[in-house]
């Protein structure tokens, strides 16, 4: 399944403009799969020059990148945790995504009304985070009642869960998100079952005017200060510029980006940072018929990576013939790699590395 990223923010911060740019970018990449799954979901290929190089070296008939799905989540207002505005829709959608892109308005424009009457990034971030924490508190308090009742039986696991829930409740009440709570490995089942909104990784997208690219402005500095405290990251984007970029041919994009002082688009940055936040890496399969990118979590072993392709390959796994992308590209293809003795044979305990080009041997 593709990584799914939810785009959130207050009304009129540039959230939907960014989503429209995402959708247009995906539609433009004619050789890559793109789908508008629902009116508010778009999928776009993960930009990766390595994929194109491998396809060229193998004269591949088909190129299949890994993709990212973007969900344009309903705008949030104060009281969303109690169902105000489209709050219930917002909160149910955000529960399903892998990561959150929080779009924060960092530009002044008298023609674009701010829901609270003025532009204040710190306040705007607090509004959304408070609503998410309030919803998580509701979830945790309900679980606490069950845990407390079970703990009275004397069951050790129930007692431990009740204690964790109590500490988590106090953490949320202090205004801290669940992702900073410090869950242990013993809590992983409980953590998954709770599905807390504030446990999602967050990337802040500071939306500025073109004149503030690429470094941002004083308002962006406010966002950076908040992100730093949360061990999160900030990218500076101009949603309007992204919309323009997505409609240009590739060579025109490069010229436009250069004029803005950018090496790559905000969308490209957004996707790559989201992958990094989630600890994801890419491995490749490549040959004359097809070159394809596959996404796995860092630390995934070779048989489980093979299972991404087909369950039968994982079950019958024998070995993984592996070449690092750098070696593959430097020597110019698989046969040259074999001739140089650089092809590696890896077993069941091998942890796949980003950029590995792999061929799996297996029993049917």
PDB file of N, CA, C and O in Angstrom, residues 65-133:
ATOM      1  N   UNK A  65       7.103   3.571 -10.303  1.00  0.00           N
ATOM      2  CA  UNK A  65       7.635   4.130  -9.063  1.00  0.00           C
ATOM      3  C   UNK A  65       6.755   3.761  -7.882  1.00  0.00           C
ATOM      4  O   UNK A  65       5.626   3.291  -8.046  1.00  0.00           O
ATOM      5  N   UNK A  66       7.259   3.952  -6.695  1.00  0.00           N
ATOM      6  CA  UNK A  66       6.392   3.890  -5.523  1.00  0.00           C
ATOM      7  C   UNK A  66       5.622   5.200  -5.459  1.00  0.00           C
ATOM      8  O   UNK A  66       6.030   6.199  -6.053  1.00  0.00           O
ATOM      9  N   UNK A  67       4.501   5.202  -4.792  1.00  0.00           N
ATOM     10  CA  UNK A  67       3.658   6.389  -4.813  1.00  0.00           C
ATOM     11  C   UNK A  67       3.254   6.820  -3.400  1.00  0.00           C
ATOM     12  O   UNK A  67       3.367   6.063  -2.441  1.00  0.00           O
ATOM     13  N   UNK A  68       2.807   8.045  -3.321  1.00  0.00           N
ATOM     14  CA  UNK A  68       2.323   8.622  -2.073  1.00  0.00           C
ATOM     15  C   UNK A  68       0.903   9.111  -2.301  1.00  0.00           C
ATOM     16  O   UNK A  68       0.613   9.753  -3.308  1.00  0.00           O
ATOM     17  N   UNK A  69       0.009   8.764  -1.387  1.00  0.00           N
ATOM     18  CA  UNK A  69      -1.358   9.263  -1.463  1.00  0.00           C
ATOM     19  C   UNK A  69      -1.508  10.458  -0.534  1.00  0.00           C
ATOM     20  O   UNK A  69      -1.086  10.410   0.626  1.00  0.00           O
ATOM     21  N   UNK A  70      -2.084  11.522  -1.051  1.00  0.00           N
ATOM     22  CA  UNK A  70      -2.351  12.715  -0.257  1.00  0.00           C
ATOM     23  C   UNK A  70      -3.852  12.839  -0.032  1.00  0.00           C
ATOM     24  O   UNK A  70      -4.643  12.760  -0.972  1.00  0.00           O
ATOM     25  N   UNK A  71      -4.214  13.013   1.221  1.00  0.00           N
ATOM     26  CA  UNK A  71      -5.612  13.166   1.595  1.00  0.00           C
ATOM     27  C   UNK A  71      -5.843  14.612   2.014  1.00  0.00           C
ATOM     28  O   UNK A  71      -5.222  15.104   2.956  1.00  0.00           O
ATOM     29  N   UNK A  72      -6.727  15.292   1.296  1.00  0.00           N
ATOM     30  CA  UNK A  72      -7.072  16.680   1.614  1.00  0.00           C
ATOM     31  C   UNK A  72      -8.152  16.652   2.678  1.00  0.00           C
ATOM     32  O   UNK A  72      -9.333  16.472   2.387  1.00  0.00           O
ATOM     33  N   UNK A  73      -7.732  16.790   3.922  1.00  0.00           N
ATOM     34  CA  UNK A  73      -8.646  16.638   5.054  1.00  0.00           C
ATOM     35  C   UNK A  73      -9.417  17.938   5.298  1.00  0.00           C
ATOM     36  O   UNK A  73      -8.867  19.027   5.170  1.00  0.00           O
ATOM     37  N   UNK A  74     -10.687  17.783   5.669  1.00  0.00           N
ATOM     38  CA  UNK A  74     -11.551  18.947   5.885  1.00  0.00           C
ATOM     39  C   UNK A  74     -10.910  19.954   6.830  1.00  0.00           C
ATOM     40  O   UNK A  74     -10.260  19.590   7.805  1.00  0.00           O
ATOM     41  N   UNK A  75     -11.091  21.247   6.536  1.00  0.00           N
ATOM     42  CA  UNK A  75     -10.532  22.299   7.371  1.00  0.00           C
ATOM     43  C   UNK A  75     -11.018  22.214   8.808  1.00  0.00           C
ATOM     44  O   UNK A  75     -12.142  21.805   9.080  1.00  0.00           O
ATOM     45  N   UNK A  76     -10.154  22.583   9.713  1.00  0.00           N
ATOM     46  CA  UNK A  76     -10.439  22.457  11.141  1.00  0.00           C
ATOM     47  C   UNK A  76     -10.725  23.816  11.748  1.00  0.00           C
ATOM     48  O   UNK A  76     -10.108  24.814  11.385  1.00  0.00           O
ATOM     49  N   UNK A  77     -11.655  23.843  12.689  1.00  0.00           N
ATOM     50  CA  UNK A  77     -11.944  25.064  13.447  1.00  0.00           C
ATOM     51  C   UNK A  77     -11.967  24.711  14.931  1.00  0.00           C
ATOM     52  O   UNK A  77     -11.988  23.539  15.303  1.00  0.00           O
ATOM     53  N   UNK A  78     -11.946  25.720  15.764  1.00  0.00           N
ATOM     54  CA  UNK A  78     -12.051  25.479  17.202  1.00  0.00           C
ATOM     55  C   UNK A  78     -13.339  24.723  17.501  1.00  0.00           C
ATOM     56  O   UNK A  78     -14.385  25.016  16.945  1.00  0.00           O
ATOM     57  N   UNK A  79     -13.240  23.745  18.388  1.00  0.00           N
ATOM     58  CA  UNK A  79     -14.400  22.942  18.741  1.00  0.00           C
ATOM     59  C   UNK A  79     -14.563  21.693  17.903  1.00  0.00           C
ATOM     60  O   UNK A  79     -15.536  20.956  18.058  1.00  0.00           O
ATOM     61  N   UNK A  80     -13.591  21.414  17.000  1.00  0.00           N
ATOM     62  CA  UNK A  80     -13.705  20.236  16.141  1.00  0.00           C
ATOM     63  C   UNK A  80     -13.780  18.955  16.953  1.00  0.00           C
ATOM     64  O   UNK A  80     -14.469  18.001  16.565  1.00  0.00           O
ATOM     65  N   UNK A  81     -13.073  18.920  18.090  1.00  0.00           N
ATOM     66  CA  UNK A  81     -13.091  17.720  18.928  1.00  0.00           C
ATOM     67  C   UNK A  81     -14.480  17.443  19.489  1.00  0.00           C
ATOM     68  O   UNK A  81     -14.787  16.322  19.903  1.00  0.00           O
ATOM     69  N   UNK A  82     -15.333  18.470  19.478  1.00  0.00           N
ATOM     70  CA  UNK A  82     -16.720  18.318  19.931  1.00  0.00           C
ATOM     71  C   UNK A  82     -17.689  18.256  18.758  1.00  0.00           C
ATOM     72  O   UNK A  82     -18.904  18.352  18.932  1.00  0.00           O
ATOM     73  N   UNK A  83     -17.123  18.166  17.529  1.00  0.00           N
ATOM     74  CA  UNK A  83     -17.967  18.033  16.346  1.00  0.00           C
ATOM     75  C   UNK A  83     -18.292  19.329  15.651  1.00  0.00           C
ATOM     76  O   UNK A  83     -19.099  19.351  14.720  1.00  0.00           O
ATOM     77  N   UNK A  84     -17.670  20.446  16.065  1.00  0.00           N
ATOM     78  CA  UNK A  84     -17.937  21.733  15.412  1.00  0.00           C
ATOM     79  C   UNK A  84     -17.423  21.707  13.967  1.00  0.00           C
ATOM     80  O   UNK A  84     -16.409  21.089  13.664  1.00  0.00           O
ATOM     81  N   UNK A  85     -18.108  22.444  13.087  1.00  0.00           N
ATOM     82  CA  UNK A  85     -17.709  22.507  11.684  1.00  0.00           C
ATOM     83  C   UNK A  85     -17.723  21.112  11.072  1.00  0.00           C
ATOM     84  O   UNK A  85     -18.675  20.364  11.218  1.00  0.00           O
ATOM     85  N   UNK A  86     -16.639  20.758  10.391  1.00  0.00           N
ATOM     86  CA  UNK A  86     -16.492  19.417   9.837  1.00  0.00           C
ATOM     87  C   UNK A  86     -15.554  18.592  10.707  1.00  0.00           C
ATOM     88  O   UNK A  86     -14.831  17.722  10.228  1.00  0.00           O
ATOM     89  N   UNK A  87     -15.558  18.878  11.989  1.00  0.00           N
ATOM     90  CA  UNK A  87     -14.606  18.270  12.910  1.00  0.00           C
ATOM     91  C   UNK A  87     -14.620  16.759  12.914  1.00  0.00           C
ATOM     92  O   UNK A  87     -13.582  16.116  12.886  1.00  0.00           O
ATOM     93  N   UNK A  88     -15.812  16.163  12.932  1.00  0.00           N
ATOM     94  CA  UNK A  88     -15.885  14.701  12.975  1.00  0.00           C
ATOM     95  C   UNK A  88     -15.288  14.079  11.723  1.00  0.00           C
ATOM     96  O   UNK A  88     -14.610  13.054  11.777  1.00  0.00           O
ATOM     97  N   UNK A  89     -15.543  14.714  10.568  1.00  0.00           N
ATOM     98  CA  UNK A  89     -14.970  14.226   9.313  1.00  0.00           C
ATOM     99  C   UNK A  89     -13.447  14.351   9.354  1.00  0.00           C
ATOM    100  O   UNK A  89     -12.723  13.429   8.984  1.00  0.00           O
ATOM    101  N   UNK A  90     -12.964  15.487   9.830  1.00  0.00           N
ATOM    102  CA  UNK A  90     -11.532  15.739   9.944  1.00  0.00           C
ATOM    103  C   UNK A  90     -10.869  14.664  10.801  1.00  0.00           C
ATOM    104  O   UNK A  90      -9.874  14.047  10.428  1.00  0.00           O
ATOM    105  N   UNK A  91     -11.444  14.422  11.969  1.00  0.00           N
ATOM    106  CA  UNK A  91     -10.808  13.535  12.931  1.00  0.00           C
ATOM    107  C   UNK A  91     -10.864  12.079  12.501  1.00  0.00           C
ATOM    108  O   UNK A  91      -9.940  11.317  12.760  1.00  0.00           O
ATOM    109  N   UNK A  92     -11.928  11.674  11.822  1.00  0.00           N
ATOM    110  CA  UNK A  92     -12.001  10.290  11.354  1.00  0.00           C
ATOM    111  C   UNK A  92     -11.015  10.051  10.219  1.00  0.00           C
ATOM    112  O   UNK A  92     -10.389   8.995  10.140  1.00  0.00           O
ATOM    113  N   UNK A  93     -10.833  11.042   9.348  1.00  0.00           N
ATOM    114  CA  UNK A  93      -9.881  10.893   8.242  1.00  0.00           C
ATOM    115  C   UNK A  93      -8.440  10.871   8.730  1.00  0.00           C
ATOM    116  O   UNK A  93      -7.623  10.097   8.244  1.00  0.00           O
ATOM    117  N   UNK A  94      -8.121  11.718   9.690  1.00  0.00           N
ATOM    118  CA  UNK A  94      -6.743  11.815  10.147  1.00  0.00           C
ATOM    119  C   UNK A  94      -6.304  10.540  10.863  1.00  0.00           C
ATOM    120  O   UNK A  94      -5.125  10.190  10.862  1.00  0.00           O
ATOM    121  N   UNK A  95      -7.257   9.812  11.400  1.00  0.00           N
ATOM    122  CA  UNK A  95      -6.936   8.563  12.098  1.00  0.00           C
ATOM    123  C   UNK A  95      -6.384   7.525  11.135  1.00  0.00           C
ATOM    124  O   UNK A  95      -5.645   6.613  11.534  1.00  0.00           O
ATOM    125  N   UNK A  96      -6.708   7.642   9.846  1.00  0.00           N
ATOM    126  CA  UNK A  96      -6.323   6.624   8.873  1.00  0.00           C
ATOM    127  C   UNK A  96      -4.969   6.879   8.214  1.00  0.00           C
ATOM    128  O   UNK A  96      -4.432   5.988   7.564  1.00  0.00           O
ATOM    129  N   UNK A  97      -4.407   8.074   8.346  1.00  0.00           N
ATOM    130  CA  UNK A  97      -3.188   8.390   7.599  1.00  0.00           C
ATOM    131  C   UNK A  97      -1.937   7.956   8.356  1.00  0.00           C
ATOM    132  O   UNK A  97      -1.953   7.714   9.559  1.00  0.00           O
ATOM    133  N   UNK A  98      -0.822   7.848   7.619  1.00  0.00           N
ATOM    134  CA  UNK A  98       0.461   7.460   8.211  1.00  0.00           C
ATOM    135  C   UNK A  98       1.197   8.653   8.802  1.00  0.00           C
ATOM    136  O   UNK A  98       1.933   8.517   9.772  1.00  0.00           O
ATOM    137  N   UNK A  99       1.034   9.811   8.169  1.00  0.00           N
ATOM    138  CA  UNK A  99       1.733  11.012   8.619  1.00  0.00           C
ATOM    139  C   UNK A  99       0.872  12.227   8.296  1.00  0.00           C
ATOM    140  O   UNK A  99      -0.056  12.152   7.486  1.00  0.00           O
ATOM    141  N   UNK A 100       1.198  13.338   8.948  1.00  0.00           N
ATOM    142  CA  UNK A 100       0.427  14.571   8.792  1.00  0.00           C
ATOM    143  C   UNK A 100       1.316  15.675   8.247  1.00  0.00           C
ATOM    144  O   UNK A 100       2.428  15.885   8.750  1.00  0.00           O
ATOM    145  N   UNK A 101       0.840  16.364   7.225  1.00  0.00           N
ATOM    146  CA  UNK A 101       1.463  17.605   6.782  1.00  0.00           C
ATOM    147  C   UNK A 101       0.584  18.741   7.275  1.00  0.00           C
ATOM    148  O   UNK A 101      -0.563  18.875   6.837  1.00  0.00           O
ATOM    149  N   UNK A 102       1.091  19.502   8.214  1.00  0.00           N
ATOM    150  CA  UNK A 102       0.339  20.607   8.815  1.00  0.00           C
ATOM    151  C   UNK A 102       0.717  21.896   8.084  1.00  0.00           C
ATOM    152  O   UNK A 102       1.814  22.411   8.248  1.00  0.00           O
ATOM    153  N   UNK A 103      -0.196  22.376   7.237  1.00  0.00           N
ATOM    154  CA  UNK A 103       0.047  23.599   6.470  1.00  0.00           C
ATOM    155  C   UNK A 103      -0.250  24.802   7.353  1.00  0.00           C
ATOM    156  O   UNK A 103      -1.356  24.925   7.901  1.00  0.00           O
ATOM    157  N   UNK A 104       0.740  25.673   7.477  1.00  0.00           N
ATOM    158  CA  UNK A 104       0.615  26.850   8.343  1.00  0.00           C
ATOM    159  C   UNK A 104       0.761  28.108   7.494  1.00  0.00           C
ATOM    160  O   UNK A 104       1.739  28.246   6.743  1.00  0.00           O
ATOM    161  N   UNK A 105      -0.182  29.009   7.591  1.00  0.00           N
ATOM    162  CA  UNK A 105      -0.135  30.250   6.806  1.00  0.00           C
ATOM    163  C   UNK A 105       0.936  31.184   7.355  1.00  0.00           C
ATOM    164  O   UNK A 105       0.895  31.573   8.528  1.00  0.00           O
ATOM    165  N   UNK A 106       1.879  31.537   6.491  1.00  0.00           N
ATOM    166  CA  UNK A 106       2.968  32.443   6.864  1.00  0.00           C
ATOM    167  C   UNK A 106       3.073  33.579   5.848  1.00  0.00           C
ATOM    168  O   UNK A 106       4.164  34.004   5.464  1.00  0.00           O
ATOM    169  N   UNK A 107       1.947  34.061   5.386  1.00  0.00           N
ATOM    170  CA  UNK A 107       1.912  35.173   4.435  1.00  0.00           C
ATOM    171  C   UNK A 107       0.745  36.091   4.772  1.00  0.00           C
ATOM    172  O   UNK A 107      -0.263  35.661   5.335  1.00  0.00           O
ATOM    173  N   UNK A 108       0.902  37.348   4.435  1.00  0.00           N
ATOM    174  CA  UNK A 108      -0.163  38.341   4.593  1.00  0.00           C
ATOM    175  C   UNK A 108      -0.816  38.585   3.241  1.00  0.00           C
ATOM    176  O   UNK A 108      -0.128  38.701   2.224  1.00  0.00           O
ATOM    177  N   UNK A 109      -2.127  38.618   3.221  1.00  0.00           N
ATOM    178  CA  UNK A 109      -2.862  38.941   2.002  1.00  0.00           C
ATOM    179  C   UNK A 109      -4.243  39.424   2.418  1.00  0.00           C
ATOM    180  O   UNK A 109      -5.074  38.628   2.873  1.00  0.00           O
ATOM    181  N   UNK A 110      -4.508  40.730   2.276  1.00  0.00           N
ATOM    182  CA  UNK A 110      -5.805  41.272   2.707  1.00  0.00           C
ATOM    183  C   UNK A 110      -6.990  40.692   1.953  1.00  0.00           C
ATOM    184  O   UNK A 110      -8.134  40.771   2.424  1.00  0.00           O
ATOM    185  N   UNK A 111      -6.734  40.095   0.784  1.00  0.00           N
ATOM    186  CA  UNK A 111      -7.823  39.525  -0.010  1.00  0.00           C
ATOM    187  C   UNK A 111      -8.185  38.107   0.425  1.00  0.00           C
ATOM    188  O   UNK A 111      -9.175  37.546  -0.059  1.00  0.00           O
ATOM    189  N   UNK A 112      -7.362  37.507   1.290  1.00  0.00           N
ATOM    190  CA  UNK A 112      -7.640  36.153   1.777  1.00  0.00           C
ATOM    191  C   UNK A 112      -7.922  36.236   3.267  1.00  0.00           C
ATOM    192  O   UNK A 112      -7.015  36.470   4.073  1.00  0.00           O
ATOM    193  N   UNK A 113      -9.164  36.062   3.640  1.00  0.00           N
ATOM    194  CA  UNK A 113      -9.591  36.243   5.024  1.00  0.00           C
ATOM    195  C   UNK A 113      -9.056  35.111   5.893  1.00  0.00           C
ATOM    196  O   UNK A 113      -9.090  33.940   5.514  1.00  0.00           O
ATOM    197  N   UNK A 114      -8.533  35.464   7.059  1.00  0.00           N
ATOM    198  CA  UNK A 114      -8.114  34.462   8.040  1.00  0.00           C
ATOM    199  C   UNK A 114      -9.282  34.187   8.972  1.00  0.00           C
ATOM    200  O   UNK A 114      -9.983  35.118   9.404  1.00  0.00           O
ATOM    201  N   UNK A 115      -9.509  32.927   9.300  1.00  0.00           N
ATOM    202  CA  UNK A 115     -10.653  32.538  10.107  1.00  0.00           C
ATOM    203  C   UNK A 115     -10.666  33.225  11.473  1.00  0.00           C
ATOM    204  O   UNK A 115     -11.729  33.463  12.057  1.00  0.00           O
ATOM    205  N   UNK A 116      -9.489  33.598  11.992  1.00  0.00           N
ATOM    206  CA  UNK A 116      -9.408  34.271  13.292  1.00  0.00           C
ATOM    207  C   UNK A 116      -9.074  35.754  13.159  1.00  0.00           C
ATOM    208  O   UNK A 116      -8.732  36.405  14.157  1.00  0.00           O
ATOM    209  N   UNK A 117      -9.133  36.277  11.941  1.00  0.00           N
ATOM    210  CA  UNK A 117      -8.995  37.714  11.747  1.00  0.00           C
ATOM    211  C   UNK A 117      -7.587  38.231  11.568  1.00  0.00           C
ATOM    212  O   UNK A 117      -7.394  39.390  11.188  1.00  0.00           O
ATOM    213  N   UNK A 118      -6.570  37.410  11.846  1.00  0.00           N
ATOM    214  CA  UNK A 118      -5.180  37.839  11.687  1.00  0.00           C
ATOM    215  C   UNK A 118      -4.301  36.618  11.493  1.00  0.00           C
ATOM    216  O   UNK A 118      -4.692  35.496  11.838  1.00  0.00           O
ATOM    217  N   UNK A 119      -3.108  36.853  10.938  1.00  0.00           N
ATOM    218  CA  UNK A 119      -2.168  35.759  10.702  1.00  0.00           C
ATOM    219  C   UNK A 119      -1.259  35.613  11.921  1.00  0.00           C
ATOM    220  O   UNK A 119      -0.547  36.537  12.295  1.00  0.00           O
ATOM    221  N   UNK A 120      -1.303  34.441  12.535  1.00  0.00           N
ATOM    222  CA  UNK A 120      -0.489  34.164  13.724  1.00  0.00           C
ATOM    223  C   UNK A 120      -0.150  32.675  13.714  1.00  0.00           C
ATOM    224  O   UNK A 120      -0.923  31.848  14.203  1.00  0.00           O
ATOM    225  N   UNK A 121       1.005  32.286  13.149  1.00  0.00           N
ATOM    226  CA  UNK A 121       1.349  30.867  13.005  1.00  0.00           C
ATOM    227  C   UNK A 121       1.323  30.096  14.318  1.00  0.00           C
ATOM    228  O   UNK A 121       0.806  28.971  14.369  1.00  0.00           O
ATOM    229  N   UNK A 122       1.869  30.675  15.389  1.00  0.00           N
ATOM    230  CA  UNK A 122       1.913  29.968  16.674  1.00  0.00           C
ATOM    231  C   UNK A 122       0.510  29.672  17.184  1.00  0.00           C
ATOM    232  O   UNK A 122       0.208  28.568  17.653  1.00  0.00           O
ATOM    233  N   UNK A 123      -0.376  30.662  17.092  1.00  0.00           N
ATOM    234  CA  UNK A 123      -1.754  30.465  17.529  1.00  0.00           C
ATOM    235  C   UNK A 123      -2.463  29.414  16.670  1.00  0.00           C
ATOM    236  O   UNK A 123      -3.179  28.543  17.179  1.00  0.00           O
ATOM    237  N   UNK A 124      -2.247  29.493  15.361  1.00  0.00           N
ATOM    238  CA  UNK A 124      -2.918  28.571  14.449  1.00  0.00           C
ATOM    239  C   UNK A 124      -2.494  27.128  14.720  1.00  0.00           C
ATOM    240  O   UNK A 124      -3.330  26.210  14.707  1.00  0.00           O
ATOM    241  N   UNK A 125      -1.201  26.920  14.947  1.00  0.00           N
ATOM    242  CA  UNK A 125      -0.714  25.579  15.260  1.00  0.00           C
ATOM    243  C   UNK A 125      -1.343  25.077  16.548  1.00  0.00           C
ATOM    244  O   UNK A 125      -1.775  23.923  16.649  1.00  0.00           O
ATOM    245  N   UNK A 126      -1.424  25.960  17.531  1.00  0.00           N
ATOM    246  CA  UNK A 126      -1.990  25.570  18.829  1.00  0.00           C
ATOM    247  C   UNK A 126      -3.452  25.160  18.698  1.00  0.00           C
ATOM    248  O   UNK A 126      -3.901  24.222  19.376  1.00  0.00           O
ATOM    249  N   UNK A 127      -4.211  25.846  17.831  1.00  0.00           N
ATOM    250  CA  UNK A 127      -5.621  25.503  17.649  1.00  0.00           C
ATOM    251  C   UNK A 127      -5.763  24.055  17.208  1.00  0.00           C
ATOM    252  O   UNK A 127      -6.521  23.266  17.796  1.00  0.00           O
ATOM    253  N   UNK A 128      -5.020  23.679  16.183  1.00  0.00           N
ATOM    254  CA  UNK A 128      -5.141  22.319  15.655  1.00  0.00           C
ATOM    255  C   UNK A 128      -4.622  21.300  16.653  1.00  0.00           C
ATOM    256  O   UNK A 128      -5.254  20.265  16.903  1.00  0.00           O
ATOM    257  N   UNK A 129      -3.475  21.576  17.254  1.00  0.00           N
ATOM    258  CA  UNK A 129      -2.904  20.611  18.196  1.00  0.00           C
ATOM    259  C   UNK A 129      -3.811  20.431  19.416  1.00  0.00           C
ATOM    260  O   UNK A 129      -3.955  19.316  19.925  1.00  0.00           O
ATOM    261  N   UNK A 130      -4.428  21.513  19.872  1.00  0.00           N
ATOM    262  CA  UNK A 130      -5.333  21.414  21.017  1.00  0.00           C
ATOM    263  C   UNK A 130      -6.537  20.543  20.696  1.00  0.00           C
ATOM    264  O   UNK A 130      -6.940  19.690  21.506  1.00  0.00           O
ATOM    265  N   UNK A 131      -7.103  20.712  19.508  1.00  0.00           N
ATOM    266  CA  UNK A 131      -8.264  19.906  19.133  1.00  0.00           C
ATOM    267  C   UNK A 131      -7.903  18.433  19.030  1.00  0.00           C
ATOM    268  O   UNK A 131      -8.678  17.558  19.444  1.00  0.00           O
ATOM    269  N   UNK A 132      -6.724  18.130  18.503  1.00  0.00           N
ATOM    270  CA  UNK A 132      -6.298  16.737  18.388  1.00  0.00           C
ATOM    271  C   UNK A 132      -6.046  16.133  19.770  1.00  0.00           C
ATOM    272  O   UNK A 132      -6.404  14.974  20.030  1.00  0.00           O
ATOM    273  N   UNK A 133      -5.428  16.905  20.648  1.00  0.00           N
ATOM    274  CA  UNK A 133      -5.171  16.422  22.009  1.00  0.00           C
ATOM    275  C   UNK A 133      -6.478  16.176  22.752  1.00  0.00           C
ATOM    276  O   UNK A 133      -6.631  15.170  23.456  1.00  0.00           O
TER     277      UNK A 133
END
